Coordinates of C-alpha atoms in Angstrom, one line a residue:
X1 CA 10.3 12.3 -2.5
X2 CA 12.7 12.5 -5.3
X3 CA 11.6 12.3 -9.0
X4 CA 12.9 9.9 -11.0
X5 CA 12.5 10.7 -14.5
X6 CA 14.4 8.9 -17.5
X7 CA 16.9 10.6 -19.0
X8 CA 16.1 13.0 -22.5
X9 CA 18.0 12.1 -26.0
X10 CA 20.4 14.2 -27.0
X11 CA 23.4 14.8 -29.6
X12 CA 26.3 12.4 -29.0
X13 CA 29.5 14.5 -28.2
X14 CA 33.0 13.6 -30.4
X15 CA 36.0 12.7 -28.4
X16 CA 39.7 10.7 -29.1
X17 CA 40.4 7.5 -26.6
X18 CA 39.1 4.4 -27.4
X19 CA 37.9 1.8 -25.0
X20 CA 35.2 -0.6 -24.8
X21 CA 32.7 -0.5 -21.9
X22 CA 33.0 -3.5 -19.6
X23 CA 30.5 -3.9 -16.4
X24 CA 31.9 -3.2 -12.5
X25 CA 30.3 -5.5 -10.9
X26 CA 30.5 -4.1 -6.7
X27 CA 28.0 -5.2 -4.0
X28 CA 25.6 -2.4 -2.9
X29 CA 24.3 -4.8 0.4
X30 CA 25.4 -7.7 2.5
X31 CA 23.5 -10.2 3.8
X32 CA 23.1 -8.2 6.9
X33 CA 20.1 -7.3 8.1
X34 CA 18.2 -5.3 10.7
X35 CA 17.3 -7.0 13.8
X36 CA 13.7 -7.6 13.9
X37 CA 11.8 -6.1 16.9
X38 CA 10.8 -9.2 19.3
X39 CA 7.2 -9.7 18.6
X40 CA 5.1 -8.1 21.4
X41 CA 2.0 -10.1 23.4
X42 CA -0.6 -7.5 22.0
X43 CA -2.8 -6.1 24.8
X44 CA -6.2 -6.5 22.4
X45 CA -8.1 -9.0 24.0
X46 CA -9.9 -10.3 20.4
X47 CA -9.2 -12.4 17.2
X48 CA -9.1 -10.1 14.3
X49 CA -10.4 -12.5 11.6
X50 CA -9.0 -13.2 8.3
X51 CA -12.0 -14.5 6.3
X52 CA -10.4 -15.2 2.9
X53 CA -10.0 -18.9 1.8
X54 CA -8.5 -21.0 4.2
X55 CA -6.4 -22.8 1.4
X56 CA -5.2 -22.3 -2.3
X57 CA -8.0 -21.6 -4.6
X58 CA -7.6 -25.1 -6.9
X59 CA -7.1 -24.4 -10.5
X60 CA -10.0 -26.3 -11.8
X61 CA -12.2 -24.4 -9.6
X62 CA -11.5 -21.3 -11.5
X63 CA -11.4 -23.2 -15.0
X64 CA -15.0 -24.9 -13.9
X65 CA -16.0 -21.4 -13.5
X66 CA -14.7 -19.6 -16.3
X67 CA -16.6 -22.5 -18.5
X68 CA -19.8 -21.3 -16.7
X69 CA -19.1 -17.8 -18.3
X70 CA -17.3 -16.4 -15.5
X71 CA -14.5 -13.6 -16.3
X72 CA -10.9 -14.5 -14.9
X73 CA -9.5 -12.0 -16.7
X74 CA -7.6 -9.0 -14.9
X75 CA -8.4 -9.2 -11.3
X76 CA -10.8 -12.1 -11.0
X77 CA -11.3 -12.7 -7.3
X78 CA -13.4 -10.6 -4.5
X79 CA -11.5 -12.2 -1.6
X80 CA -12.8 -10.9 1.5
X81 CA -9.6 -9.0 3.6
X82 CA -10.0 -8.1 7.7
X83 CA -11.7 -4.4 6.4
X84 CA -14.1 -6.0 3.5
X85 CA -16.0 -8.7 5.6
X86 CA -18.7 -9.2 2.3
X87 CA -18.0 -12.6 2.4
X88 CA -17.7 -15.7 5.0
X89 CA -14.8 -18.3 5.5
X90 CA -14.3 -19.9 1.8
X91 CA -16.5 -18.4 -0.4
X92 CA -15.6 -15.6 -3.0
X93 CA -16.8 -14.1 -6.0
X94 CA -15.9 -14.0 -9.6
X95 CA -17.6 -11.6 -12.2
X96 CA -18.8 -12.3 -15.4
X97 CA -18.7 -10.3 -18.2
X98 CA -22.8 -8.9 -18.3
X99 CA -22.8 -7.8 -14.6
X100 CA -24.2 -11.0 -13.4
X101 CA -21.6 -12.8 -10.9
X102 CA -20.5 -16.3 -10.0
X103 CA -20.3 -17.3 -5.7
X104 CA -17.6 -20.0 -5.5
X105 CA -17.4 -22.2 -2.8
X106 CA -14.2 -24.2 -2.0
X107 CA -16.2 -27.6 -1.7
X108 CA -16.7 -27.2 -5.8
X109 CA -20.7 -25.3 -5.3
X110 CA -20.3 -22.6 -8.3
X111 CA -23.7 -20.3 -8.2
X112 CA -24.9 -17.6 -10.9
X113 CA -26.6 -14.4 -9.0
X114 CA -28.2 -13.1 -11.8
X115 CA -27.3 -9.5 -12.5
X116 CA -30.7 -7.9 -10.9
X117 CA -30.0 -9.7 -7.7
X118 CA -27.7 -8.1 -4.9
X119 CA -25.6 -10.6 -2.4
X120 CA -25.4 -8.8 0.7
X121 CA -23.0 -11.5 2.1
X122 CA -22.8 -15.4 3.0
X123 CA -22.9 -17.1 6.5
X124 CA -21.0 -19.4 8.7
X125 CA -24.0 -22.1 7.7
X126 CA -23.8 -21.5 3.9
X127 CA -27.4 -19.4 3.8
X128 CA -26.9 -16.2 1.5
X129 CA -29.0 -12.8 1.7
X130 CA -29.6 -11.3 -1.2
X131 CA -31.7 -8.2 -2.0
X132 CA -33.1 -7.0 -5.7
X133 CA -30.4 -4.9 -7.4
X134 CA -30.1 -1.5 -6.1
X135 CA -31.4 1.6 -6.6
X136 CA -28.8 4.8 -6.8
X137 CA -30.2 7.1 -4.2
X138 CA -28.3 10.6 -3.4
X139 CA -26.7 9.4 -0.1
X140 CA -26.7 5.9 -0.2
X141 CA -27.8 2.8 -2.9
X142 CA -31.2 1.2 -1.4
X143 CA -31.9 -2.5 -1.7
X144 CA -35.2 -3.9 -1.1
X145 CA -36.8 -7.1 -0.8
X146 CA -34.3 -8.8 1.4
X147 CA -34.3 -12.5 1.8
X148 CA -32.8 -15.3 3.4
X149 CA -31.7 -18.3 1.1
X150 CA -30.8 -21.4 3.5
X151 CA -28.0 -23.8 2.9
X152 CA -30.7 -25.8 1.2
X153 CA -31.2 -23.4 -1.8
X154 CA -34.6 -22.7 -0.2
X155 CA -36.2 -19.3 0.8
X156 CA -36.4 -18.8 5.1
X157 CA -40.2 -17.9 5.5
X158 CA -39.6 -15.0 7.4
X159 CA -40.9 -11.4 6.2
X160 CA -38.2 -8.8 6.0
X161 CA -40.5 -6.8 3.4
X162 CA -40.3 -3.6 6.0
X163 CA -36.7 -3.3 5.8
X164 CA -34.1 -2.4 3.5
X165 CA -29.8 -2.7 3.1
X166 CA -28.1 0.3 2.1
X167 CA -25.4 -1.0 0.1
X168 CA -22.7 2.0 -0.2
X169 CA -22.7 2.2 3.9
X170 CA -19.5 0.6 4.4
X171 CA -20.1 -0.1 8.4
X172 CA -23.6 -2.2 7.4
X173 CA -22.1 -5.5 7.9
X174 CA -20.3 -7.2 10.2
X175 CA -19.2 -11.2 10.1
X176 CA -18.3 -13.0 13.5
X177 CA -16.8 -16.3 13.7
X178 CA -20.2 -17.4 15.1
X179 CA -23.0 -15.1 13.6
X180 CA -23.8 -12.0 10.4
X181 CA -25.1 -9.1 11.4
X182 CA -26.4 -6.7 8.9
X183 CA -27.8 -3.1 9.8
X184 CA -30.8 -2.5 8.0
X185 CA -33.6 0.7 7.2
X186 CA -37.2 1.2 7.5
X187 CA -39.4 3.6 5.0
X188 CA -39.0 6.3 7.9
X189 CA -35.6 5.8 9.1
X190 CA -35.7 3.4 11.8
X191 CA -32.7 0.9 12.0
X192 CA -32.2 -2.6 13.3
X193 CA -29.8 -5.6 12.6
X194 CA -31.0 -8.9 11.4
X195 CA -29.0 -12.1 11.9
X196 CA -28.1 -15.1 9.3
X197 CA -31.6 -16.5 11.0
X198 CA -33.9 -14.1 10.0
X199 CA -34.4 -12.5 13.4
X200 CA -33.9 -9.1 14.2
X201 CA -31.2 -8.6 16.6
X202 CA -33.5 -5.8 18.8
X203 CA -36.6 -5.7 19.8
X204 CA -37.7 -2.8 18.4
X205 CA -36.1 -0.1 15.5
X206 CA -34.0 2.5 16.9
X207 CA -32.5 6.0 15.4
X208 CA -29.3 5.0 14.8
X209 CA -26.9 1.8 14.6
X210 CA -23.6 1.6 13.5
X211 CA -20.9 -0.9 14.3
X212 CA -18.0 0.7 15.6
X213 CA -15.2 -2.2 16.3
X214 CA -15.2 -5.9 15.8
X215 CA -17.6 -7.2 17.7
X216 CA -19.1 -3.9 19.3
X217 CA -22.4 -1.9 18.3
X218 CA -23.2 1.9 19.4
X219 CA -26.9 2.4 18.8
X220 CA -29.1 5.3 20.0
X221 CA -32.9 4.4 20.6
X222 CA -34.1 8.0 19.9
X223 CA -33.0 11.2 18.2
X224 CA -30.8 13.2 21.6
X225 CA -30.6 10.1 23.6
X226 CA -27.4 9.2 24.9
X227 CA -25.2 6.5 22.3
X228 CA -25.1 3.2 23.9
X229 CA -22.5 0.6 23.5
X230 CA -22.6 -3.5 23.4
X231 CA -21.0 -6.3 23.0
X232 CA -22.4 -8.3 20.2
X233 CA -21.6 -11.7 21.2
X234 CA -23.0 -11.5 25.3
X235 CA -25.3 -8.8 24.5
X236 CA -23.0 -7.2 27.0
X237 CA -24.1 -3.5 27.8
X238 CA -21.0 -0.8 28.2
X239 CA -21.4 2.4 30.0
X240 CA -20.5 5.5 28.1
X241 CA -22.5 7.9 29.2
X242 CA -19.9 9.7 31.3
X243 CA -18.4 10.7 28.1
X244 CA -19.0 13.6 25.7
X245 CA -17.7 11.5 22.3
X246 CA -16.5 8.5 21.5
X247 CA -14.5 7.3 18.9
X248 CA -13.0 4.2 17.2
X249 CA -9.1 3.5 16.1
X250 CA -9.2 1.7 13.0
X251 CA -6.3 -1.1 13.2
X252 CA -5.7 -1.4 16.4
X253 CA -9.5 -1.6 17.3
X254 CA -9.8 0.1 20.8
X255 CA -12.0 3.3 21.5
X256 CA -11.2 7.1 22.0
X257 CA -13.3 8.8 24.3
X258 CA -13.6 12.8 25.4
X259 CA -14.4 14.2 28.7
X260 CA -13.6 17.6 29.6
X261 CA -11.3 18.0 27.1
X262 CA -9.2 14.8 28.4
X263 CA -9.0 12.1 25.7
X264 CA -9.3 8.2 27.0
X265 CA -8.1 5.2 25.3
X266 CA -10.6 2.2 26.1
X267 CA -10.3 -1.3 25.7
X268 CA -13.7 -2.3 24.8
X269 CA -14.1 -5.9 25.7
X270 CA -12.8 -4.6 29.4
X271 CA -13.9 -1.7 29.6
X272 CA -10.4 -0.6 30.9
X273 CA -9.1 3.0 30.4
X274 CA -5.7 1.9 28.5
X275 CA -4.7 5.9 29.6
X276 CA -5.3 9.6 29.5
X277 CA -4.3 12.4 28.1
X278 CA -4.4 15.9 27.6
X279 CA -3.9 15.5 24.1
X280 CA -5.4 13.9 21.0
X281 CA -5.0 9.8 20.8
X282 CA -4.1 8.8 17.4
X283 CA -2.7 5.4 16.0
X284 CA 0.5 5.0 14.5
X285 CA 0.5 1.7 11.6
X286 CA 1.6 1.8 8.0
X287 CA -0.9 1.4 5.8
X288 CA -1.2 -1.9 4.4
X289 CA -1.1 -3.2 8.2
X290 CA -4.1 -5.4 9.7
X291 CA -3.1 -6.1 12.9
X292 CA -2.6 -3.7 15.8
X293 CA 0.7 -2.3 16.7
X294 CA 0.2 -0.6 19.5
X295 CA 1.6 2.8 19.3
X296 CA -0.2 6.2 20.0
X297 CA 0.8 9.5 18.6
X298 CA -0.2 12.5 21.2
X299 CA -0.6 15.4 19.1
X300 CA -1.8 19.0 19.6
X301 CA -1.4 22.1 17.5
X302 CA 2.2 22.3 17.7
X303 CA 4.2 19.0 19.2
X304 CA 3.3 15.2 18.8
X305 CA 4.6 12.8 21.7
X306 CA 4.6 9.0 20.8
X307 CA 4.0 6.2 23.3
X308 CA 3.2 2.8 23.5
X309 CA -0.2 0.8 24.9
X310 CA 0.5 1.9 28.4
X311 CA 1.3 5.4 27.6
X312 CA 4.6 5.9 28.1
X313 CA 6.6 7.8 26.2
X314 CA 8.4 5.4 23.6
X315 CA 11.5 8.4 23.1
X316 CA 11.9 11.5 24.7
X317 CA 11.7 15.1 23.0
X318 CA 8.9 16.8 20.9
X319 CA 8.3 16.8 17.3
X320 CA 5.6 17.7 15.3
X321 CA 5.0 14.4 13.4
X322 CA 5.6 10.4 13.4
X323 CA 5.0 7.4 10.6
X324 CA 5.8 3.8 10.1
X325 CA 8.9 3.2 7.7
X326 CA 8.0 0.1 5.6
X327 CA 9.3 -2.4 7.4
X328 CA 6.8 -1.9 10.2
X329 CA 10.1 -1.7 13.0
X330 CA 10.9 1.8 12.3
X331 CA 9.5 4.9 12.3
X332 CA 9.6 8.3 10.4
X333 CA 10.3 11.3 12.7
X334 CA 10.1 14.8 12.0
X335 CA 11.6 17.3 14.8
X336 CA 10.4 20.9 15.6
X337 CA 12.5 22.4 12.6
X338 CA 10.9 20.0 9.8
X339 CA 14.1 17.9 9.7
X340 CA 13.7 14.2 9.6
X341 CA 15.3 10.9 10.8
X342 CA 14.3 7.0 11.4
X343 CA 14.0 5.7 14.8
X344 CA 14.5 2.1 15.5
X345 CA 12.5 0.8 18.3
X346 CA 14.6 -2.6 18.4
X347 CA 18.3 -0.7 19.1
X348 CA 15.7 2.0 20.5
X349 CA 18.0 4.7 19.0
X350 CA 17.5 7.1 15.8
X351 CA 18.7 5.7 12.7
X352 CA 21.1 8.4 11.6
X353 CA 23.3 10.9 13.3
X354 CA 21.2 13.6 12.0
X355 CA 17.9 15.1 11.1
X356 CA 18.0 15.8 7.2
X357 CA 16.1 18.4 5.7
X358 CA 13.6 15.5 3.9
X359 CA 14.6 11.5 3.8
X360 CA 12.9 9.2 1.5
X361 CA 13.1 5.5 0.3
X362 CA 14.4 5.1 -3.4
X363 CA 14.9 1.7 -4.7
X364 CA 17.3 0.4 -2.8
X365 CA 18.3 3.4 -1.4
X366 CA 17.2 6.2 1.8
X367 CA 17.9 9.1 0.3
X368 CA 18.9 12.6 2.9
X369 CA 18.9 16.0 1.1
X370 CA 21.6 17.6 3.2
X371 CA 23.2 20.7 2.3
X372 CA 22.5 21.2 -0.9
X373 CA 23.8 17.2 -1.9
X374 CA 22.5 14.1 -1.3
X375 CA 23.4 11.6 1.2
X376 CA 22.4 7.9 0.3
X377 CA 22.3 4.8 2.6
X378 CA 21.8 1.6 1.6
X379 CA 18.2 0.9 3.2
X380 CA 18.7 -2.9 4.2
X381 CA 22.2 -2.6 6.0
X382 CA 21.9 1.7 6.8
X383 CA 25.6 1.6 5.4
X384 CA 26.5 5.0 3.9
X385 CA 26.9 4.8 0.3
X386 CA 27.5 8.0 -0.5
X387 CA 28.8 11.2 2.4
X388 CA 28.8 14.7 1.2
X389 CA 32.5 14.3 -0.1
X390 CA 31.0 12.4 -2.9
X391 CA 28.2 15.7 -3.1
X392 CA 25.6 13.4 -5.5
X393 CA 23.6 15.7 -6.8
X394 CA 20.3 13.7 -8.2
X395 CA 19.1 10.6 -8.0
X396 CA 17.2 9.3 -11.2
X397 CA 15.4 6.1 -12.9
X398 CA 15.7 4.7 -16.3
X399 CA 14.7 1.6 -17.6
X400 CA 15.4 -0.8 -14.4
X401 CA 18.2 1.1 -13.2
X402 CA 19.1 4.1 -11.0
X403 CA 21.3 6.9 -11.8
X404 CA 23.3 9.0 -9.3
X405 CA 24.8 12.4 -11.0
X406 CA 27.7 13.0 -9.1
X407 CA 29.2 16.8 -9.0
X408 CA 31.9 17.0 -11.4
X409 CA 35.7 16.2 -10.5
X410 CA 37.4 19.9 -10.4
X411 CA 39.3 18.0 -14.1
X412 CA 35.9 18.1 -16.3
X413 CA 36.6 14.7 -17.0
X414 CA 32.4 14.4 -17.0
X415 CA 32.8 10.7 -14.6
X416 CA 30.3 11.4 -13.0
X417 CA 27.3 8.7 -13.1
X418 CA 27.1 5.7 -11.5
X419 CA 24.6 3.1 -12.6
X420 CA 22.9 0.7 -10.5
X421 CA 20.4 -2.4 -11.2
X422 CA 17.6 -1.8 -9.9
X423 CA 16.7 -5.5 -8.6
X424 CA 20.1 -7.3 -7.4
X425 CA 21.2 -4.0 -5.8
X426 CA 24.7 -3.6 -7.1
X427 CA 26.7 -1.5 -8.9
X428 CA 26.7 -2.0 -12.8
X429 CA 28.8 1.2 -13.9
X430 CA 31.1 3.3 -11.4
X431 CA 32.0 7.2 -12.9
X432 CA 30.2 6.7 -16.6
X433 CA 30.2 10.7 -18.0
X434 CA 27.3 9.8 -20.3
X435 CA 23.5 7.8 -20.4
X436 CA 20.8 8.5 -22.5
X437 CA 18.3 6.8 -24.0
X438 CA 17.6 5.8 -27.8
X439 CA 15.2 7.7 -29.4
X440 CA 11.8 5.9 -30.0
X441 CA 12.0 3.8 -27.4
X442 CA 12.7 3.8 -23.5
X443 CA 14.0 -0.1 -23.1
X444 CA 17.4 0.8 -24.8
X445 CA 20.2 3.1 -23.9
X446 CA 23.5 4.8 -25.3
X447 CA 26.2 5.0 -22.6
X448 CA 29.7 5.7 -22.4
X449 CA 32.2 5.1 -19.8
X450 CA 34.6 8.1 -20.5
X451 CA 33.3 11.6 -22.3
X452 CA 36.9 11.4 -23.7
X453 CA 36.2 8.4 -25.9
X454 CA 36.5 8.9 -29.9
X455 CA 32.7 8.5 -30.5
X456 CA 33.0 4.9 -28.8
X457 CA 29.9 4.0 -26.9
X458 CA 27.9 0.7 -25.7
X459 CA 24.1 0.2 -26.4
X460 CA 22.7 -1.4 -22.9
X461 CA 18.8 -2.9 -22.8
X462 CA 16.9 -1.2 -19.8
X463 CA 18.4 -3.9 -17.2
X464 CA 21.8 -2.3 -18.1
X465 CA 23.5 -5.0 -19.8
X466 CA 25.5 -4.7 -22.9
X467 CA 23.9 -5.8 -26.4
X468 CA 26.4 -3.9 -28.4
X469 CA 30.2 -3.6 -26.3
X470 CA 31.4 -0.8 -28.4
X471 CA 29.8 1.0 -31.7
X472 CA 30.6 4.6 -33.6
X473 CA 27.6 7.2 -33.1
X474 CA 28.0 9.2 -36.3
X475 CA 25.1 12.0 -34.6
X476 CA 22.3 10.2 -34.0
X477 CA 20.6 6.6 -33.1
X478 CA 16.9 5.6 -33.2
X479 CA 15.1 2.6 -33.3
X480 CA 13.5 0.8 -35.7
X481 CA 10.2 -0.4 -34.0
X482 CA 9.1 -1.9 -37.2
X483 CA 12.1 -3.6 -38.1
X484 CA 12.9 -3.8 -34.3
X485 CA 17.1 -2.5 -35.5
X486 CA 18.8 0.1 -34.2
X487 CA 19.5 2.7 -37.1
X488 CA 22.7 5.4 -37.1
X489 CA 22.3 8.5 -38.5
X490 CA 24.5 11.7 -39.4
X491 CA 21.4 13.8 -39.3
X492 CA 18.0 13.8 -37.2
X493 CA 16.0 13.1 -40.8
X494 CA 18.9 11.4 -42.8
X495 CA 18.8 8.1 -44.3
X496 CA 20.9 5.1 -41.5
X497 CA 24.5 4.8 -42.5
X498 CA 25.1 1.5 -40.0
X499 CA 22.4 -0.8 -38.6
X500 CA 22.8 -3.2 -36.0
X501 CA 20.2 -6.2 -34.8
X502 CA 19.3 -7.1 -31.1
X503 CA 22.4 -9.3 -31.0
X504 CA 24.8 -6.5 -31.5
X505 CA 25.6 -7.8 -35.2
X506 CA 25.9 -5.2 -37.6
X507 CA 23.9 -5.8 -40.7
X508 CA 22.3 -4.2 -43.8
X509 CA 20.2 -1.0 -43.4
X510 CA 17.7 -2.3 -46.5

């Protein structure tokens, strides 16, 4: 990635031909966009739930709540996401400002948990289970005295005194459509689930339980005994014995399983083997993504091969690494000599014409280092903005714009920045030779269009626009926080000879 830095003040240079900075004003983008992928019939067999509120949070909800003494300020919801399943369907959480915390329901129920009281989670029926606050252990927080608090505000007579939650284990619960299931601990390290009931989910306390996809537990009854695997919902039993490990992908929720050094991606709810290979099974997503998309990455030591659901190969050759561009229908490739390019799985051909030595997103822009320059594409349309003729050297940030340093022209003329806003994508300034900005402060900036200028130059806020068209820099220009003015001086230390207000109106230093 490129480093965008804003630019350092320095001395104004002295020059002879006067003009007055106007804006060009030249479309970066068109309304052209990328053809979007056609959306593919996923081959995962299971709802991935969203649990936050079904519908907008109403605003009296949160000012009811706030008058109760919960804090809105900052962040003030704890809305459960498809990885933080704490809470069911429309309840969620705001804090208050001595630890204690407010569960809001979206049928108006507002409830203080006292701050030495731990909620677990909620359930499908409204029933919380709450423990006493927890205690910091060295691998994992333990909260006792877990208890069941029914819909009616009342206590389920059921004695849960032998277990405990472990509250930093982030695979400890799990919330279906239909049922909660939290993993809890004995004294002597037994484990076991208990339901939104009360009951206990197994018979009897086994060695290890851990949820491994939605919807799935792998549990071993004693210490060496061969993991099992089951389908929470039928109580369904799935044979994995004949395999050495087993593994889980994280978004697109299917399992990885080793035998004999051939890797095995499993559907769980089938128990279909998806395909093999002789290589590692990884998943390909970008990182804010929740729902499977149903690419592998085969990787060994030295190559990576990427392929779909089915296993084939997706586009032919070896590289050594793979990654989702943002917009989720492109990815990031990187061939054998560490030279990169974007592939794009709807034209189902690369991008660019060439592997650049490193390509990165900035702005508005997909920057290739190439040669020693720059190329830059726009990153909606892929249009080439700038080809090594133009041999851009740097690509910076200041204020809300981007600056491109251009090579100088073979005449020293110093035209060699163009300036671009950094929201509506075009062009404010083509070939400006100078852009700095004003001393004590970084949301104002001294540009001029021609280094050639006597002294002439424009005062621009940090969206680029002009505040002052055309003012005489004696040496030097701060601002004035205090008086919020922006002060001309002939030394760094000297007393302001002009003095001009936010309006561009020149008025009285005192």
């Amino acid at each position: 990635m490129f480093l965008l830095t804003a630019f350092l003040t320095a001395p104004i240079c002295y020059s002879q031909k006067k003009t007055t900075a106007k804006p060009v004003k030249k479309a970066v983008t068109s309304e052209k966009t990328i053809t979007p992928i056609v959306t593919e019939e996923s081959n995962v067999p299971f709802k991935l739930l969203d649990l936050a509120p079904s519908r907008p949070v109403p605003q009296e909800l949160i000012t009811k709540a706030k008058e109760m003494g919960a804090n809105a300020n900052g962040n003030p919801f704890k809305i459960p996401t498809v990885e933080e399943k704490d809470f069911m369907y429309d309840d969620f959480i705001l804090y208050g400002e001595k630890q204690e915390s407010y569960l809001v329901s979206m049928n108006g129920n507002i409830e203080k948990i006292p701050a030495d009281i731990h909620l677990i989670t909620t359930t499908k029926n409204n029933s919380r289970i709450l423990t006493d606050k927890c205690i910091n252990l060295t691998e994992m927080s333990k909260c006792s005295n877990i208890r069941i608090i029914g819909s009616d505000g009342k206590k389920l007579n059921i004695d849960l005194s032998k277990y405990h939650f472990a509250f930093n284990m982030k695979q400890n619960l799990y919330n279906s459509e239909d049922h909660t299931y939290v993993i809890v601990y004995t004294e002597s390290g037994g484990q076991n689930i208990i339901m939104e009931n009360g009951t206990t989910f197994f018979t009897s306390d086994f060695s290890h339980i851990s949820f491994i996809v939605p919807g799935f537990v792998i549990y071993q009854e004693k210490h060496g005994d061969q993991k099992q695997l089951m389908q929470l919902s039928t109580r369904k039993k799935i044979d994995i014995s004949k395999y050495d490990d087993i593994n889980a992908l994280t978004v697109n929720k299917l399992l990885v399983a080793k035998k004999n050094e051939k890797y095995f991606l499993i559907n769980p709810v089938t128990d279909k083997v998806l395909f093999e290979s002789d290589k590692r099974i990884q998943e390909l997503y970008y990182p804010s993504d929740v729902n499977p998309k149903n690419y592998f990455v085969l990787a060994n030591s030295d190559s990576s091969t990427l392929v779909d659901i089915t296993g084939k190969k997706v586009l032919e050759g070896e590289y050594t690494r793979f990654g989702f561009y943002v917009s989720g229908n492109i990815f990031s490739v990187e061939n054998k000599q560490r030279k990169q390019n974007y592939y794009d799985l709807a034209k189902k051909a690369f991008v660019y014409g060439d592997f650049y030595n490193s390509l990165s997103t900035e702005g508005p822009f997909d920057v290739a280092k190439y040669n020693g320059y720059i190329q830059i594409y726009d990153n909606k349309t892929k249009e080439l903005l700038y080809g090594a003729d133009k041999k851009v050297k740097e690509i910076r940030f200041a204020g809300n714009m981007y600056i491109l340093t251009k090579q100088e022209v073979s005449n020293n003329s110093g035209k060699n920045l163009d300036i671009y806003d950094r929201e509506s994508r075009s062009l404010l300034y083509e070939n400006a030779s100078y852009l700095s900005s004003i001393t004590n402060t970084e949301s104002y900036f001294i540009m001029a269009l021609d280094k050639n200028l006597d002294n002439k130059y424009s005062i621009l806020n940090r969206k680029g626009a002009v505040i002052i068209p055309e003012i005489v820099i004696p040496y030097y220009i701060k601002y004035n926080i205090d008086k919020k003015i922006f002060e001309l001086t002939k030394k760094s230390t000297g007393k302001p000879t002009d003095c001009y207000d936010l309006a561009g109106v020149k008025i009285n230093c005192q």
